[in-house]
mmCIF file of C-alpha atoms in Angstrom:
data_model
loop_
_atom_site.group_PDB
_atom_site.id
_atom_site.type_symbol
_atom_site.label_atom_id
_atom_site.label_comp_id
_atom_site.label_asym_id
_atom_site.label_seq_id
_atom_site.Cartn_x
_atom_site.Cartn_y
_atom_site.Cartn_z
ATOM 1 C CA UNK F 1 -34.085 -65.526 -71.917
ATOM 2 C CA UNK F 2 -31.652 -62.561 -71.017
ATOM 3 C CA UNK F 3 -28.943 -64.100 -73.392
ATOM 4 C CA UNK F 4 -31.370 -64.584 -76.617
ATOM 5 C CA UNK F 5 -33.708 -61.534 -76.259
ATOM 6 C CA UNK F 6 -31.981 -59.136 -73.693
ATOM 7 C CA UNK F 7 -34.412 -57.507 -71.594
ATOM 8 C CA UNK F 8 -37.354 -57.744 -73.842
ATOM 9 C CA UNK F 9 -40.053 -60.786 -73.678
ATOM 10 C CA UNK F 10 -39.914 -63.220 -76.371
ATOM 11 C CA UNK F 11 -42.645 -63.256 -78.690
ATOM 12 C CA UNK F 12 -44.685 -66.400 -79.220
ATOM 13 C CA UNK F 13 -43.354 -67.024 -82.630
ATOM 14 C CA UNK F 14 -39.789 -66.355 -81.098
ATOM 15 C CA UNK F 15 -40.702 -69.229 -78.053
ATOM 16 C CA UNK F 16 -41.937 -71.395 -80.704
ATOM 17 C CA UNK F 17 -38.695 -70.917 -82.879
ATOM 18 C CA UNK F 18 -36.656 -71.783 -79.785
ATOM 19 C CA UNK F 19 -38.776 -74.871 -78.874
ATOM 20 C CA UNK F 20 -38.041 -76.349 -82.394
ATOM 21 C CA UNK F 21 -34.308 -75.906 -81.730
ATOM 22 C CA UNK F 22 -34.228 -77.410 -78.242
ATOM 23 C CA UNK F 23 -36.395 -80.200 -79.674
ATOM 24 C CA UNK F 24 -33.794 -80.701 -82.505
ATOM 25 C CA UNK F 25 -30.613 -80.743 -79.557
ATOM 26 C CA UNK F 26 -32.841 -82.985 -77.179
ATOM 27 C CA UNK F 27 -33.320 -85.485 -80.136
ATOM 28 C CA UNK F 28 -29.660 -85.587 -81.278
ATOM 29 C CA UNK F 29 -28.743 -86.409 -77.518
ATOM 30 C CA UNK F 30 -30.948 -89.376 -77.340
ATOM 31 C CA UNK F 31 -30.154 -90.350 -80.630
ATOM 32 C CA UNK F 32 -26.254 -90.778 -79.868
ATOM 33 C CA UNK F 33 -26.949 -91.782 -76.445
ATOM 34 C CA UNK F 34 -25.073 -88.916 -74.633
ATOM 35 C CA UNK F 35 -26.460 -90.073 -70.866
ATOM 36 C CA UNK F 36 -26.394 -93.836 -70.187
ATOM 37 C CA UNK F 37 -28.730 -95.324 -67.279
ATOM 38 C CA UNK F 38 -25.880 -97.059 -65.723
ATOM 39 C CA UNK F 39 -23.265 -94.123 -65.408
ATOM 40 C CA UNK F 40 -22.360 -92.054 -62.648
ATOM 41 C CA UNK F 41 -21.897 -88.092 -62.776
ATOM 42 C CA UNK F 42 -17.916 -88.688 -63.122
ATOM 43 C CA UNK F 43 -18.505 -90.825 -66.116
ATOM 44 C CA UNK F 44 -19.950 -87.694 -68.000
ATOM 45 C CA UNK F 45 -17.432 -85.560 -69.920
ATOM 46 C CA UNK F 46 -17.609 -81.930 -68.970
ATOM 47 C CA UNK F 47 -18.316 -81.294 -72.525
ATOM 48 C CA UNK F 48 -21.339 -83.224 -72.635
ATOM 49 C CA UNK F 49 -22.788 -82.361 -69.172
ATOM 50 C CA UNK F 50 -24.234 -79.135 -70.370
ATOM 51 C CA UNK F 51 -26.925 -81.262 -72.095
ATOM 52 C CA UNK F 52 -28.280 -82.362 -68.819
ATOM 53 C CA UNK F 53 -30.281 -78.897 -69.076
ATOM 54 C CA UNK F 54 -32.000 -79.279 -72.499
ATOM 55 C CA UNK F 55 -35.005 -81.100 -70.899
ATOM 56 C CA UNK F 56 -35.589 -78.579 -68.381
ATOM 57 C CA UNK F 57 -35.183 -75.731 -70.810
ATOM 58 C CA UNK F 58 -37.638 -77.637 -73.166
ATOM 59 C CA UNK F 59 -40.112 -77.968 -70.565
ATOM 60 C CA UNK F 60 -39.830 -74.060 -69.461
ATOM 61 C CA UNK F 61 -40.396 -73.135 -73.285
ATOM 62 C CA UNK F 62 -43.251 -75.493 -73.489
ATOM 63 C CA UNK F 63 -45.104 -74.330 -70.455
ATOM 64 C CA UNK F 64 -45.345 -70.828 -71.922
ATOM 65 C CA UNK F 65 -47.999 -71.658 -74.382
ATOM 66 C CA UNK F 66 -50.567 -69.441 -73.779
ATOM 67 C CA UNK F 67 -53.219 -70.838 -76.360
ATOM 68 C CA UNK F 68 -55.920 -72.094 -73.716
ATOM 69 C CA UNK F 69 -56.905 -74.526 -75.946
ATOM 70 C CA UNK F 70 -53.556 -76.086 -76.339
ATOM 71 C CA UNK F 71 -52.092 -75.682 -72.776
ATOM 72 C CA UNK F 72 -53.507 -78.871 -71.125
ATOM 73 C CA UNK F 73 -51.283 -80.762 -73.665
ATOM 74 C CA UNK F 74 -48.587 -78.187 -73.503
ATOM 75 C CA UNK F 75 -48.579 -78.874 -69.443
ATOM 76 C CA UNK F 76 -48.595 -82.560 -69.997
ATOM 77 C CA UNK F 77 -45.559 -82.441 -72.373
ATOM 78 C CA UNK F 78 -43.551 -79.745 -70.189
ATOM 79 C CA UNK F 79 -44.248 -82.174 -66.907
ATOM 80 C CA UNK F 80 -42.637 -85.063 -69.150
ATOM 81 C CA UNK F 81 -39.628 -82.531 -69.985
ATOM 82 C CA UNK F 82 -39.232 -81.694 -66.420
ATOM 83 C CA UNK F 83 -39.407 -85.506 -65.028
ATOM 84 C CA UNK F 84 -36.880 -86.627 -67.809
ATOM 85 C CA UNK F 85 -34.689 -83.790 -66.292
ATOM 86 C CA UNK F 86 -35.160 -84.947 -62.491
ATOM 87 C CA UNK F 87 -34.724 -88.494 -63.325
ATOM 88 C CA UNK F 88 -31.273 -87.818 -64.601
ATOM 89 C CA UNK F 89 -30.720 -85.250 -61.681
ATOM 90 C CA UNK F 90 -31.154 -87.943 -59.445
ATOM 91 C CA UNK F 91 -29.176 -90.512 -61.226
ATOM 92 C CA UNK F 92 -26.024 -88.089 -60.880
ATOM 93 C CA UNK F 93 -27.409 -86.943 -57.496
ATOM 94 C CA UNK F 94 -27.606 -83.376 -57.795
ATOM 95 C CA UNK F 95 -31.163 -83.076 -56.805
ATOM 96 C CA UNK F 96 -32.255 -83.114 -52.938
ATOM 97 C CA UNK F 97 -34.450 -85.988 -51.759
ATOM 98 C CA UNK F 98 -36.885 -82.978 -50.455
ATOM 99 C CA UNK F 99 -37.428 -82.185 -53.896
ATOM 100 C CA UNK F 100 -38.132 -85.353 -55.159
ATOM 101 C CA UNK F 101 -40.402 -86.325 -52.414
ATOM 102 C CA UNK F 102 -42.476 -82.932 -53.305
ATOM 103 C CA UNK F 103 -42.710 -83.898 -56.832
ATOM 104 C CA UNK F 104 -43.994 -87.217 -56.044
ATOM 105 C CA UNK F 105 -46.390 -86.351 -53.106
ATOM 106 C CA UNK F 106 -49.851 -87.155 -53.815
ATOM 107 C CA UNK F 107 -51.580 -85.647 -50.994
ATOM 108 C CA UNK F 108 -51.025 -81.840 -50.492
ATOM 109 C CA UNK F 109 -49.049 -80.344 -47.577
ATOM 110 C CA UNK F 110 -51.120 -78.054 -44.952
ATOM 111 C CA UNK F 111 -50.462 -74.368 -45.787
ATOM 112 C CA UNK F 112 -47.972 -73.945 -43.010
ATOM 113 C CA UNK F 113 -45.543 -76.880 -44.137
ATOM 114 C CA UNK F 114 -46.029 -76.192 -47.782
ATOM 115 C CA UNK F 115 -44.890 -72.483 -47.039
ATOM 116 C CA UNK F 116 -41.948 -73.659 -45.228
ATOM 117 C CA UNK F 117 -41.165 -76.074 -48.079
ATOM 118 C CA UNK F 118 -41.189 -73.589 -50.705
ATOM 119 C CA UNK F 119 -39.176 -71.022 -48.439
ATOM 120 C CA UNK F 120 -36.683 -73.635 -47.898
ATOM 121 C CA UNK F 121 -36.476 -74.124 -51.860
ATOM 122 C CA UNK F 122 -36.181 -70.632 -52.493
ATOM 123 C CA UNK F 123 -32.944 -70.221 -50.122
ATOM 124 C CA UNK F 124 -31.535 -72.658 -51.786
ATOM 125 C CA UNK F 125 -32.139 -71.368 -55.369
ATOM 126 C CA UNK F 126 -30.649 -67.822 -54.129
ATOM 127 C CA UNK F 127 -27.404 -69.512 -52.829
ATOM 128 C CA UNK F 128 -27.035 -71.226 -56.503
ATOM 129 C CA UNK F 129 -28.304 -68.162 -58.151
ATOM 130 C CA UNK F 130 -25.288 -66.169 -56.481
ATOM 131 C CA UNK F 131 -22.912 -68.850 -57.344
ATOM 132 C CA UNK F 132 -24.047 -69.014 -60.850
ATOM 133 C CA UNK F 133 -23.811 -65.123 -61.199
ATOM 134 C CA UNK F 134 -20.236 -65.394 -59.844
ATOM 135 C CA UNK F 135 -19.120 -68.134 -62.450
ATOM 136 C CA UNK F 136 -21.006 -66.018 -65.269
ATOM 137 C CA UNK F 137 -18.832 -62.577 -64.211
ATOM 138 C CA UNK F 138 -15.697 -65.088 -64.300
ATOM 139 C CA UNK F 139 -16.426 -65.891 -68.004
ATOM 140 C CA UNK F 140 -17.381 -62.585 -69.075
ATOM 141 C CA UNK F 141 -13.673 -61.621 -67.476
ATOM 142 C CA UNK F 142 -11.914 -64.567 -69.361
ATOM 143 C CA UNK F 143 -14.070 -64.677 -72.223
ATOM 144 C CA UNK F 144 -15.778 -61.527 -73.188
ATOM 145 C CA UNK F 145 -18.924 -63.192 -73.257
ATOM 146 C CA UNK F 146 -20.594 -64.745 -70.278
ATOM 147 C CA UNK F 147 -23.493 -67.015 -72.003
ATOM 148 C CA UNK F 148 -20.489 -68.705 -74.518
ATOM 149 C CA UNK F 149 -19.548 -72.036 -73.321
ATOM 150 C CA UNK F 150 -15.868 -72.813 -72.964
ATOM 151 C CA UNK F 151 -13.044 -70.508 -72.077
ATOM 152 C CA UNK F 152 -12.711 -71.574 -68.421
ATOM 153 C CA UNK F 153 -10.604 -74.239 -66.624
ATOM 154 C CA UNK F 154 -12.400 -77.590 -67.131
ATOM 155 C CA UNK F 155 -13.042 -78.260 -63.560
ATOM 156 C CA UNK F 156 -14.598 -74.552 -62.819
ATOM 157 C CA UNK F 157 -16.621 -74.965 -65.900
ATOM 158 C CA UNK F 158 -18.138 -78.413 -64.557
ATOM 159 C CA UNK F 159 -18.635 -76.494 -61.189
ATOM 160 C CA UNK F 160 -20.808 -73.950 -63.020
ATOM 161 C CA UNK F 161 -22.847 -76.671 -65.056
ATOM 162 C CA UNK F 162 -23.700 -78.391 -61.987
ATOM 163 C CA UNK F 163 -24.752 -75.091 -60.050
ATOM 164 C CA UNK F 164 -26.879 -74.417 -62.906
ATOM 165 C CA UNK F 165 -28.561 -77.916 -62.837
ATOM 166 C CA UNK F 166 -28.946 -77.884 -59.252
ATOM 167 C CA UNK F 167 -30.701 -74.560 -59.235
ATOM 168 C CA UNK F 168 -32.979 -75.862 -62.253
ATOM 169 C CA UNK F 169 -33.965 -78.852 -60.050
ATOM 170 C CA UNK F 170 -35.263 -76.624 -57.729
ATOM 171 C CA UNK F 171 -37.032 -74.645 -60.410
ATOM 172 C CA UNK F 172 -38.454 -77.734 -61.816
ATOM 173 C CA UNK F 173 -39.960 -79.065 -58.335
ATOM 174 C CA UNK F 174 -41.863 -75.458 -58.321
ATOM 175 C CA UNK F 175 -42.941 -75.953 -61.975
ATOM 176 C CA UNK F 176 -44.131 -79.575 -61.285
ATOM 177 C CA UNK F 177 -46.169 -78.414 -58.379
ATOM 178 C CA UNK F 178 -47.796 -75.621 -60.322
ATOM 179 C CA UNK F 179 -48.455 -77.957 -63.215
ATOM 180 C CA UNK F 180 -50.007 -80.206 -60.520
ATOM 181 C CA UNK F 181 -52.321 -77.247 -59.522
ATOM 182 C CA UNK F 182 -53.220 -76.219 -62.938
ATOM 183 C CA UNK F 183 -54.085 -79.810 -64.771
ATOM 184 C CA UNK F 184 -57.069 -80.351 -62.788
ATOM 185 C CA UNK F 185 -58.832 -77.040 -63.720
ATOM 186 C CA UNK F 186 -57.919 -77.325 -67.378
ATOM 187 C CA UNK F 187 -58.912 -80.822 -67.541
ATOM 188 C CA UNK F 188 -62.402 -79.633 -66.188
ATOM 189 C CA UNK F 189 -62.730 -77.151 -68.445
ATOM 190 C CA UNK F 190 -61.682 -79.095 -71.451
ATOM 191 C CA UNK F 191 -64.417 -82.063 -70.364
ATOM 192 C CA UNK F 192 -67.155 -79.524 -70.390
ATOM 193 C CA UNK F 193 -66.516 -78.523 -74.076
ATOM 194 C CA UNK F 194 -63.240 -76.309 -73.923
ATOM 195 C CA UNK F 195 -62.849 -72.552 -73.052
ATOM 196 C CA UNK F 196 -65.810 -71.121 -74.406
ATOM 197 C CA UNK F 197 -68.177 -73.872 -73.366
ATOM 198 C CA UNK F 198 -70.357 -73.034 -70.305
ATOM 199 C CA UNK F 199 -70.007 -74.162 -66.978
ATOM 200 C CA UNK F 200 -71.909 -77.525 -66.060
ATOM 201 C CA UNK F 201 -72.962 -79.379 -62.575
ATOM 202 C CA UNK F 202 -70.513 -81.854 -61.760
ATOM 203 C CA UNK F 203 -72.126 -85.176 -61.686
ATOM 204 C CA UNK F 204 -69.546 -87.178 -60.356
ATOM 205 C CA UNK F 205 -66.353 -86.632 -58.197
ATOM 206 C CA UNK F 206 -63.182 -85.282 -60.482
ATOM 207 C CA UNK F 207 -60.788 -87.906 -61.130
ATOM 208 C CA UNK F 208 -57.121 -87.744 -60.091
ATOM 209 C CA UNK F 209 -55.348 -85.439 -62.583
ATOM 210 C CA UNK F 210 -52.869 -86.792 -65.043
ATOM 211 C CA UNK F 211 -49.661 -86.912 -63.655
ATOM 212 C CA UNK F 212 -46.303 -88.450 -64.686
ATOM 213 C CA UNK F 213 -44.459 -90.149 -61.644
ATOM 214 C CA UNK F 214 -41.038 -90.946 -61.806
ATOM 215 C CA UNK F 215 -41.294 -94.399 -60.216
ATOM 216 C CA UNK F 216 -41.351 -95.913 -63.590
ATOM 217 C CA UNK F 217 -37.969 -94.934 -65.522
ATOM 218 C CA UNK F 218 -38.622 -96.850 -68.561
ATOM 219 C CA UNK F 219 -42.197 -95.437 -69.128
ATOM 220 C CA UNK F 220 -40.749 -92.020 -68.534
ATOM 221 C CA UNK F 221 -38.026 -92.421 -71.014
ATOM 222 C CA UNK F 222 -40.429 -93.770 -73.489
ATOM 223 C CA UNK F 223 -42.503 -90.652 -73.023
ATOM 224 C CA UNK F 224 -39.498 -88.393 -73.571
ATOM 225 C CA UNK F 225 -38.667 -90.216 -76.565
ATOM 226 C CA UNK F 226 -41.997 -89.948 -77.911
ATOM 227 C CA UNK F 227 -41.897 -86.185 -77.204
ATOM 228 C CA UNK F 228 -38.715 -85.213 -78.868
ATOM 229 C CA UNK F 229 -38.972 -87.703 -81.737
ATOM 230 C CA UNK F 230 -42.583 -86.504 -82.242
ATOM 231 C CA UNK F 231 -43.389 -86.086 -86.065
ATOM 232 C CA UNK F 232 -42.844 -82.614 -87.379
#
């Protein structure tokens, strides 16, 4: 956000335009099969590695939808983006097992355990943020623009992208947890007729919220392709 808009908060129109651009990038990445399901991290060229971040960025953009009538669909779409990102991070071994287990957990932790989990993740995020800041400062000295790709030795550029992806995986775990918490409320609201409908007394226990598991890679990949190749 800082690179694109400076210190100001982007407008809904700017977010929508940026979302379209990243949807086009995501579609291009899928069309030419930049990432194969049977390759390891070492098989991915450094010039291609930055594209692993595209689903994460698209997820962050999508979840910024503030239109309450569209937010449920937006969060479902964002979750697909975060899940495909995490699946690739898992493939390339740049996400922790703790974060994967947290995203796939069906029963909530007790308050103390959840707090400890969030604190441990926040500590990892701070470590990678400091590492990324160091790389950006180096890039600014060498290239004059910390947000431009290239301009550093390949091994340094690769290490920076991996740091960004690892930090993004921590963020994705947090985002997915927040989506898990919000979707049931939105589903109940839409079931009673939308944001302007009066509350009604529940007659049956609520069903489990719509979630995307990482356990079926084929289904997840198909949902992602439907997302990036959607009409319009």
